[in-house]
Amino acid sequence: MPPMKVCIVGSGNWGSAIAKIVGQNTHKSNRFDPTVKIWVFEELINGRKLTEIINQDHENVKYLPGHKLPPNVFIPKACEQLTGHIKKGAIGISLIKGIDEGPEGLRLISDIIREKLNIEVSVLMGANIANEVADEMFCETTIGCKNASDGKIFKELLQTPNFRITVVDDCDTVELCGALKNIVAVGAGFCDGLGFGDNTKAAVIRLGLMEMIAFAKLFCKGNVSISIFLESCGVADLITTCYGGRNRKVAEAFAHGGKSIEQLEKEMLNGQKLQGPQTSAEVYKILKQKKMVDKFPLFVNIYLICYEGKSVKDFITCLQNHPEHL
């Protein structure tokens, strides 16, 4: 079999951190072609193209400064859409923590990729803050993969002694965890901005986890293994995101008052996007469509505060009135 070629689509801080791992692993393995290509949205940094900086200096100076990428990682100059340029038999893995709203309700990002590119797509989600992964601090992550042989390939491609991978076959739940925990992190940021203590934040995390499980059961029609929520993609990623990460950080600033979520995103994220508020909006539409708004008070109140003018000071009431069971 010829060696498998690897391409990374996206070069933000997370994409660049993964490129560092992939570049090192492909260089050591006979299974993969040693040249890794990255597709990037072109930007000018101090008059130089970002693609040229990465190709020549092997550093993503905007999204992951201070980390050298392996010299076998390159960016093709072609800017055509991926559709029609994918070889038959290619497989993909999504690292995107978000969901979309389709005409019939919630759509997973992996489903969109699968449909548009006509390839099989797995997912990777976990407690993986990009800078810490790039610094090679120990962490765990979860790959959701329906095909066992594909799971072995992705594990070989991505695992290192400090980036430990567990492969499970419940892709949908793994991906939902990666998206929904960002909503809970916004609630954790509200707690910090309002001056609440660790006990309150712990309640937000627990109640948020309850709603994550309930929503996954709703979306997957009950076929959900609770054990998935004990993997890195579940409780570990939830805790990490509620104590660090952009969603918590921006939500804390929002709770201080004076600026909208959109303003803070532009000011604080250096071109990166905020996932939590947008995901709450998509979830709210689906819950409203299914007449289940009252069943998810945490998710719903985070949406109402971010987009519908509800006072952030009223956030505590959704915790006080939260049902014991969902």
Short mmCIF file of C-alpha atoms in Angstrom, two decimals:
data_model
loop_
_atom_site.label_atom_id
_atom_site.label_comp_id
_atom_site.label_asym_id
_atom_site.label_seq_id
_atom_site.Cartn_x
_atom_site.Cartn_y
_atom_site.Cartn_z
CA MET A 1 0.00 0.00 0.00
CA PRO A 2 1.35 3.50 -0.83
CA PRO A 3 1.78 5.79 2.17
CA MET A 4 -1.31 7.77 3.20
CA LYS A 5 -1.16 11.51 2.54
CA VAL A 6 -2.26 13.81 5.36
CA CYS A 7 -3.84 17.25 4.96
CA ILE A 8 -4.95 19.57 7.76
CA VAL A 9 -7.75 21.97 6.85
CA GLY A 10 -7.51 25.07 9.03
CA SER A 11 -4.56 26.75 10.70
CA GLY A 12 -5.84 28.46 13.82
CA ASN A 13 -4.24 27.74 17.19
CA TRP A 14 -5.83 24.27 17.45
CA GLY A 15 -5.07 23.33 13.86
CA SER A 16 -1.49 24.47 14.30
CA ALA A 17 -1.08 22.55 17.57
CA ILE A 18 -2.34 19.39 15.87
CA ALA A 19 -0.03 20.06 12.90
CA LYS A 20 2.91 19.94 15.28
CA ILE A 21 1.90 16.46 16.49
CA VAL A 22 0.98 15.17 13.04
CA GLY A 23 4.21 16.43 11.50
CA GLN A 24 6.28 14.61 14.10
CA ASN A 25 4.28 11.38 13.87
CA THR A 26 4.20 11.16 10.07
CA HIS A 27 7.95 11.68 9.97
CA LYS A 28 8.43 8.62 12.19
CA SER A 29 5.89 6.27 10.56
CA ASN A 30 6.04 4.33 7.30
CA ARG A 31 2.24 4.35 7.07
CA PHE A 32 2.09 8.06 6.16
CA ASP A 33 3.61 10.30 3.49
CA PRO A 34 6.14 12.51 5.36
CA THR A 35 4.84 15.76 3.79
CA VAL A 36 1.82 17.20 5.62
CA LYS A 37 -0.15 19.94 3.87
CA ILE A 38 -2.27 22.62 5.53
CA TRP A 39 -5.09 24.57 3.91
CA VAL A 40 -5.22 28.07 5.34
CA PHE A 41 -7.27 31.25 5.03
CA GLU A 42 -4.71 33.69 3.68
CA GLU A 43 -3.91 36.73 5.84
CA LEU A 44 -1.27 39.46 5.75
CA ILE A 45 0.89 39.71 8.87
CA ASN A 46 3.12 42.80 8.85
CA GLY A 47 3.04 42.77 5.06
CA ARG A 48 3.87 39.06 4.69
CA LYS A 49 1.44 36.31 3.71
CA LEU A 50 0.71 33.93 6.56
CA THR A 51 1.28 30.98 4.21
CA GLU A 52 4.76 32.24 3.38
CA ILE A 53 5.62 32.76 7.05
CA ILE A 54 4.60 29.19 7.91
CA ASN A 55 6.37 27.70 4.89
CA GLN A 56 9.57 29.68 5.40
CA ASP A 57 9.73 30.24 9.17
CA HIS A 58 7.71 27.18 10.25
CA GLU A 59 5.70 29.17 12.78
CA ASN A 60 2.09 30.36 12.86
CA VAL A 61 2.93 33.76 14.28
CA LYS A 62 -0.70 34.84 14.63
CA TYR A 63 -2.51 31.86 16.11
CA LEU A 64 0.24 29.82 17.77
CA PRO A 65 3.26 32.10 18.27
CA GLY A 66 6.38 30.70 19.86
CA HIS A 67 5.95 27.15 18.55
CA LYS A 68 7.99 25.82 15.64
CA LEU A 69 6.11 23.53 13.29
CA PRO A 70 7.99 20.52 11.87
CA PRO A 71 9.69 21.31 8.54
CA ASN A 72 7.59 18.63 6.77
CA VAL A 73 4.40 20.70 7.27
CA PHE A 74 3.52 22.89 4.22
CA ILE A 75 0.62 24.97 2.95
CA PRO A 76 -0.47 24.55 -0.69
CA LYS A 77 -1.04 27.84 -2.48
CA ALA A 78 -4.17 26.59 -4.20
CA CYS A 79 -7.34 28.25 -2.92
CA GLU A 80 -9.96 26.12 -4.68
CA GLN A 81 -12.73 24.60 -2.66
CA LEU A 82 -12.05 21.09 -1.41
CA THR A 83 -15.08 19.65 -3.15
CA GLY A 84 -13.99 17.67 -6.19
CA HIS A 85 -10.38 17.50 -5.04
CA ILE A 86 -10.70 14.60 -2.63
CA LYS A 87 -9.38 11.20 -3.65
CA LYS A 88 -11.69 8.21 -3.55
CA GLY A 89 -11.29 6.30 -0.31
CA ALA A 90 -10.09 9.32 1.69
CA ILE A 91 -11.10 9.49 5.35
CA GLY A 92 -11.43 12.54 7.54
CA ILE A 93 -11.49 13.48 11.21
CA SER A 94 -13.19 16.64 12.51
CA LEU A 95 -11.72 18.66 15.36
CA ILE A 96 -14.44 21.33 15.19
CA LYS A 97 -16.41 21.86 18.40
CA GLY A 98 -19.71 23.18 17.15
CA ILE A 99 -23.08 22.29 15.68
CA ASP A 100 -25.28 23.73 12.96
CA GLU A 101 -29.02 24.14 12.48
CA GLY A 102 -30.50 22.41 9.46
CA PRO A 103 -34.03 22.42 8.04
CA GLU A 104 -34.92 19.38 10.13
CA GLY A 105 -33.12 20.45 13.31
CA LEU A 106 -29.62 20.09 14.65
CA ARG A 107 -26.84 19.03 12.27
CA LEU A 108 -23.44 17.83 13.35
CA ILE A 109 -20.42 19.38 11.65
CA SER A 110 -19.12 15.92 10.79
CA ASP A 111 -22.38 15.19 8.95
CA ILE A 112 -21.95 18.35 6.89
CA ILE A 113 -18.35 17.43 6.00
CA ARG A 114 -19.41 13.87 5.20
CA GLU A 115 -22.15 15.03 2.84
CA LYS A 116 -20.19 17.75 1.07
CA LEU A 117 -16.97 15.78 0.53
CA ASN A 118 -18.50 12.30 0.30
CA ILE A 119 -15.98 10.81 2.73
CA GLU A 120 -16.24 8.99 6.04
CA VAL A 121 -15.61 11.37 8.96
CA SER A 122 -14.60 10.64 12.55
CA VAL A 123 -14.31 13.20 15.36
CA LEU A 124 -11.74 14.18 18.00
CA MET A 125 -12.87 16.00 21.15
CA GLY A 126 -11.28 16.38 24.58
CA ALA A 127 -9.78 18.56 27.27
CA ASN A 128 -7.22 19.98 24.86
CA ILE A 129 -6.33 23.65 25.26
CA ALA A 130 -4.25 24.28 22.15
CA ASN A 131 -1.30 26.07 23.75
CA GLU A 132 -0.90 23.33 26.36
CA VAL A 133 -1.01 20.65 23.65
CA ALA A 134 1.63 22.57 21.70
CA ASP A 135 3.73 22.83 24.89
CA GLU A 136 3.50 19.02 25.10
CA MET A 137 1.83 19.04 28.52
CA PHE A 138 0.13 15.71 29.23
CA CYS A 139 -3.54 15.47 28.30
CA GLU A 140 -6.12 13.00 27.09
CA THR A 141 -8.53 13.15 24.18
CA THR A 142 -11.32 11.06 22.67
CA ILE A 143 -11.76 9.92 19.08
CA GLY A 144 -15.26 8.91 18.01
CA CYS A 145 -14.92 6.51 15.09
CA LYS A 146 -17.45 4.02 13.74
CA ASN A 147 -14.84 2.08 11.77
CA ALA A 148 -12.31 0.26 13.97
CA SER A 149 -9.57 0.21 11.31
CA ASP A 150 -9.92 3.97 10.76
CA GLY A 151 -9.66 4.43 14.53
CA LYS A 152 -6.29 2.64 14.55
CA ILE A 153 -5.02 4.89 11.75
CA PHE A 154 -6.06 8.08 13.52
CA LYS A 155 -4.59 6.88 16.82
CA GLU A 156 -1.24 6.18 15.13
CA LEU A 157 -1.36 9.55 13.39
CA LEU A 158 -2.19 11.60 16.49
CA GLN A 159 -1.14 9.84 19.70
CA THR A 160 2.03 10.80 21.56
CA PRO A 161 3.19 10.00 25.12
CA ASN A 162 1.69 13.33 26.21
CA PHE A 163 -1.40 13.27 23.97
CA ARG A 164 -3.18 10.07 24.98
CA ILE A 165 -6.11 8.90 22.87
CA THR A 166 -9.10 6.69 23.64
CA VAL A 167 -11.13 5.50 20.63
CA VAL A 168 -14.88 4.92 21.06
CA ASP A 169 -17.55 4.08 18.49
CA ASP A 170 -20.22 6.63 19.57
CA CYS A 171 -19.25 9.50 17.25
CA ASP A 172 -22.42 11.55 17.72
CA THR A 173 -22.20 11.75 21.52
CA VAL A 174 -18.48 12.58 21.39
CA GLU A 175 -19.18 15.44 18.97
CA LEU A 176 -22.17 16.72 20.93
CA CYS A 177 -20.02 16.90 24.08
CA GLY A 178 -17.51 19.08 22.23
CA ALA A 179 -20.22 21.52 21.20
CA LEU A 180 -22.49 21.63 24.25
CA LYS A 181 -19.76 22.12 26.85
CA ASN A 182 -19.10 25.55 25.30
CA ILE A 183 -22.57 26.69 26.37
CA VAL A 184 -21.88 25.60 29.94
CA ALA A 185 -18.55 27.44 29.86
CA VAL A 186 -20.43 30.67 29.12
CA GLY A 187 -22.44 30.08 32.30
CA ALA A 188 -19.20 29.51 34.21
CA GLY A 189 -17.90 32.82 32.86
CA PHE A 190 -21.06 34.56 34.04
CA CYS A 191 -20.36 33.18 37.52
CA ASP A 192 -16.84 34.60 37.48
CA GLY A 193 -17.97 37.98 36.17
CA LEU A 194 -20.71 38.25 38.78
CA GLY A 195 -18.32 37.37 41.60
CA PHE A 196 -19.86 34.02 42.54
CA GLY A 197 -17.62 31.44 44.16
CA ASP A 198 -16.36 27.99 43.25
CA ASN A 199 -19.39 26.31 44.80
CA THR A 200 -21.69 28.11 42.36
CA LYS A 201 -19.45 27.32 39.42
CA ALA A 202 -19.43 23.66 40.46
CA ALA A 203 -23.24 23.74 40.40
CA VAL A 204 -23.17 25.22 36.90
CA ILE A 205 -20.84 22.43 35.76
CA ARG A 206 -23.00 19.69 37.31
CA LEU A 207 -26.30 21.09 36.04
CA GLY A 208 -24.71 21.74 32.66
CA LEU A 209 -23.54 18.14 32.48
CA MET A 210 -27.08 17.00 33.25
CA GLU A 211 -28.42 19.08 30.36
CA MET A 212 -25.66 17.82 28.04
CA ILE A 213 -26.66 14.22 28.77
CA ALA A 214 -30.38 14.98 28.40
CA PHE A 215 -29.83 16.80 25.08
CA ALA A 216 -27.66 13.97 23.75
CA LYS A 217 -30.41 11.47 24.60
CA LEU A 218 -32.92 13.71 22.83
CA PHE A 219 -30.79 14.08 19.72
CA CYS A 220 -29.64 10.45 19.57
CA LYS A 221 -33.14 9.15 20.39
CA GLY A 222 -32.00 7.58 23.65
CA ASN A 223 -29.11 5.56 22.20
CA VAL A 224 -26.45 7.18 24.38
CA SER A 225 -23.85 5.50 26.55
CA ILE A 226 -23.38 7.48 29.77
CA SER A 227 -19.80 6.19 29.93
CA ILE A 228 -18.91 8.53 27.05
CA PHE A 229 -19.43 11.47 29.41
CA LEU A 230 -16.68 10.06 31.65
CA GLU A 231 -14.19 10.21 28.77
CA SER A 232 -12.00 13.23 28.04
CA CYS A 233 -14.59 14.56 25.58
CA GLY A 234 -17.14 14.72 28.41
CA VAL A 235 -16.48 15.75 31.99
CA ALA A 236 -12.77 16.52 31.48
CA ASP A 237 -13.35 18.91 28.57
CA LEU A 238 -16.27 20.46 30.44
CA ILE A 239 -14.15 21.21 33.53
CA THR A 240 -11.23 22.55 31.50
CA THR A 241 -13.45 24.84 29.44
CA CYS A 242 -15.27 26.15 32.51
CA TYR A 243 -11.99 27.20 34.15
CA GLY A 244 -10.10 28.35 31.05
CA GLY A 245 -10.70 28.95 27.38
CA ARG A 246 -12.24 31.72 25.34
CA ASN A 247 -15.91 31.09 26.11
CA ARG A 248 -15.44 31.49 29.86
CA LYS A 249 -13.13 34.48 29.37
CA VAL A 250 -15.47 36.45 27.10
CA ALA A 251 -18.54 35.57 29.20
CA GLU A 252 -16.80 36.92 32.30
CA ALA A 253 -16.13 40.21 30.51
CA PHE A 254 -19.74 40.30 29.29
CA ALA A 255 -21.01 39.90 32.86
CA HIS A 256 -19.04 42.99 33.86
CA GLY A 257 -21.39 44.90 31.54
CA GLY A 258 -21.15 47.54 28.85
CA LYS A 259 -20.34 45.52 25.74
CA SER A 260 -22.08 42.94 23.57
CA ILE A 261 -20.80 39.42 22.92
CA GLU A 262 -19.96 40.45 19.34
CA GLN A 263 -17.90 43.46 20.49
CA LEU A 264 -15.96 41.40 23.00
CA GLU A 265 -15.27 38.67 20.46
CA LYS A 266 -13.65 41.19 18.12
CA GLU A 267 -11.64 42.83 20.91
CA MET A 268 -10.45 39.77 22.82
CA LEU A 269 -9.99 36.84 20.43
CA ASN A 270 -7.47 37.99 17.82
CA GLY A 271 -9.60 36.76 14.94
CA GLN A 272 -10.79 33.55 16.58
CA LYS A 273 -14.49 32.78 16.93
CA LEU A 274 -16.62 32.21 20.02
CA GLN A 275 -18.56 28.95 19.96
CA GLY A 276 -20.67 28.97 23.14
CA PRO A 277 -23.22 31.74 22.48
CA GLN A 278 -23.75 30.63 18.86
CA THR A 279 -24.25 27.03 19.94
CA SER A 280 -26.77 28.16 22.56
CA ALA A 281 -28.74 29.92 19.81
CA GLU A 282 -28.81 26.80 17.66
CA VAL A 283 -29.83 24.63 20.60
CA TYR A 284 -32.54 27.10 21.63
CA LYS A 285 -34.15 26.99 18.17
CA ILE A 286 -34.25 23.21 18.30
CA LEU A 287 -35.67 23.11 21.84
CA LYS A 288 -38.31 25.65 20.89
CA GLN A 289 -39.23 23.62 17.81
CA LYS A 290 -39.64 20.52 19.98
CA LYS A 291 -41.49 22.50 22.73
CA MET A 292 -38.86 21.52 25.30
CA VAL A 293 -37.56 24.95 26.33
CA ASP A 294 -38.65 24.43 29.96
CA LYS A 295 -36.61 21.22 30.21
CA PHE A 296 -33.23 22.96 29.67
CA PRO A 297 -33.17 26.09 31.88
CA LEU A 298 -29.38 26.51 31.87
CA PHE A 299 -28.98 26.31 28.09
CA VAL A 300 -32.03 28.50 27.49
CA ASN A 301 -31.13 31.24 29.97
CA ILE A 302 -27.60 31.49 28.58
CA TYR A 303 -29.14 32.07 25.14
CA LEU A 304 -31.61 34.65 26.49
CA ILE A 305 -28.83 36.57 28.25
CA CYS A 306 -26.49 36.53 25.25
CA TYR A 307 -29.04 37.47 22.58
CA GLU A 308 -32.43 38.49 23.95
CA GLY A 309 -31.51 41.17 26.48
CA LYS A 310 -32.18 39.22 29.66
CA SER A 311 -30.07 40.61 32.49
CA VAL A 312 -27.01 38.56 33.35
CA LYS A 313 -27.78 39.32 37.00
CA ASP A 314 -30.81 37.03 36.66
CA PHE A 315 -28.58 34.07 35.78
CA ILE A 316 -28.66 32.76 39.35
CA THR A 317 -32.43 32.16 39.16
CA CYS A 318 -32.06 29.41 36.54
CA LEU A 319 -29.78 27.60 38.99
CA GLN A 320 -32.06 28.11 41.96
CA ASN A 321 -35.09 26.81 40.04
CA HIS A 322 -33.34 24.02 38.14
CA PRO A 323 -35.12 20.65 38.41
CA GLU A 324 -33.35 17.93 40.34
CA HIS A 325 -33.76 15.48 37.48
CA LEU A 326 -34.10 15.91 33.70
#
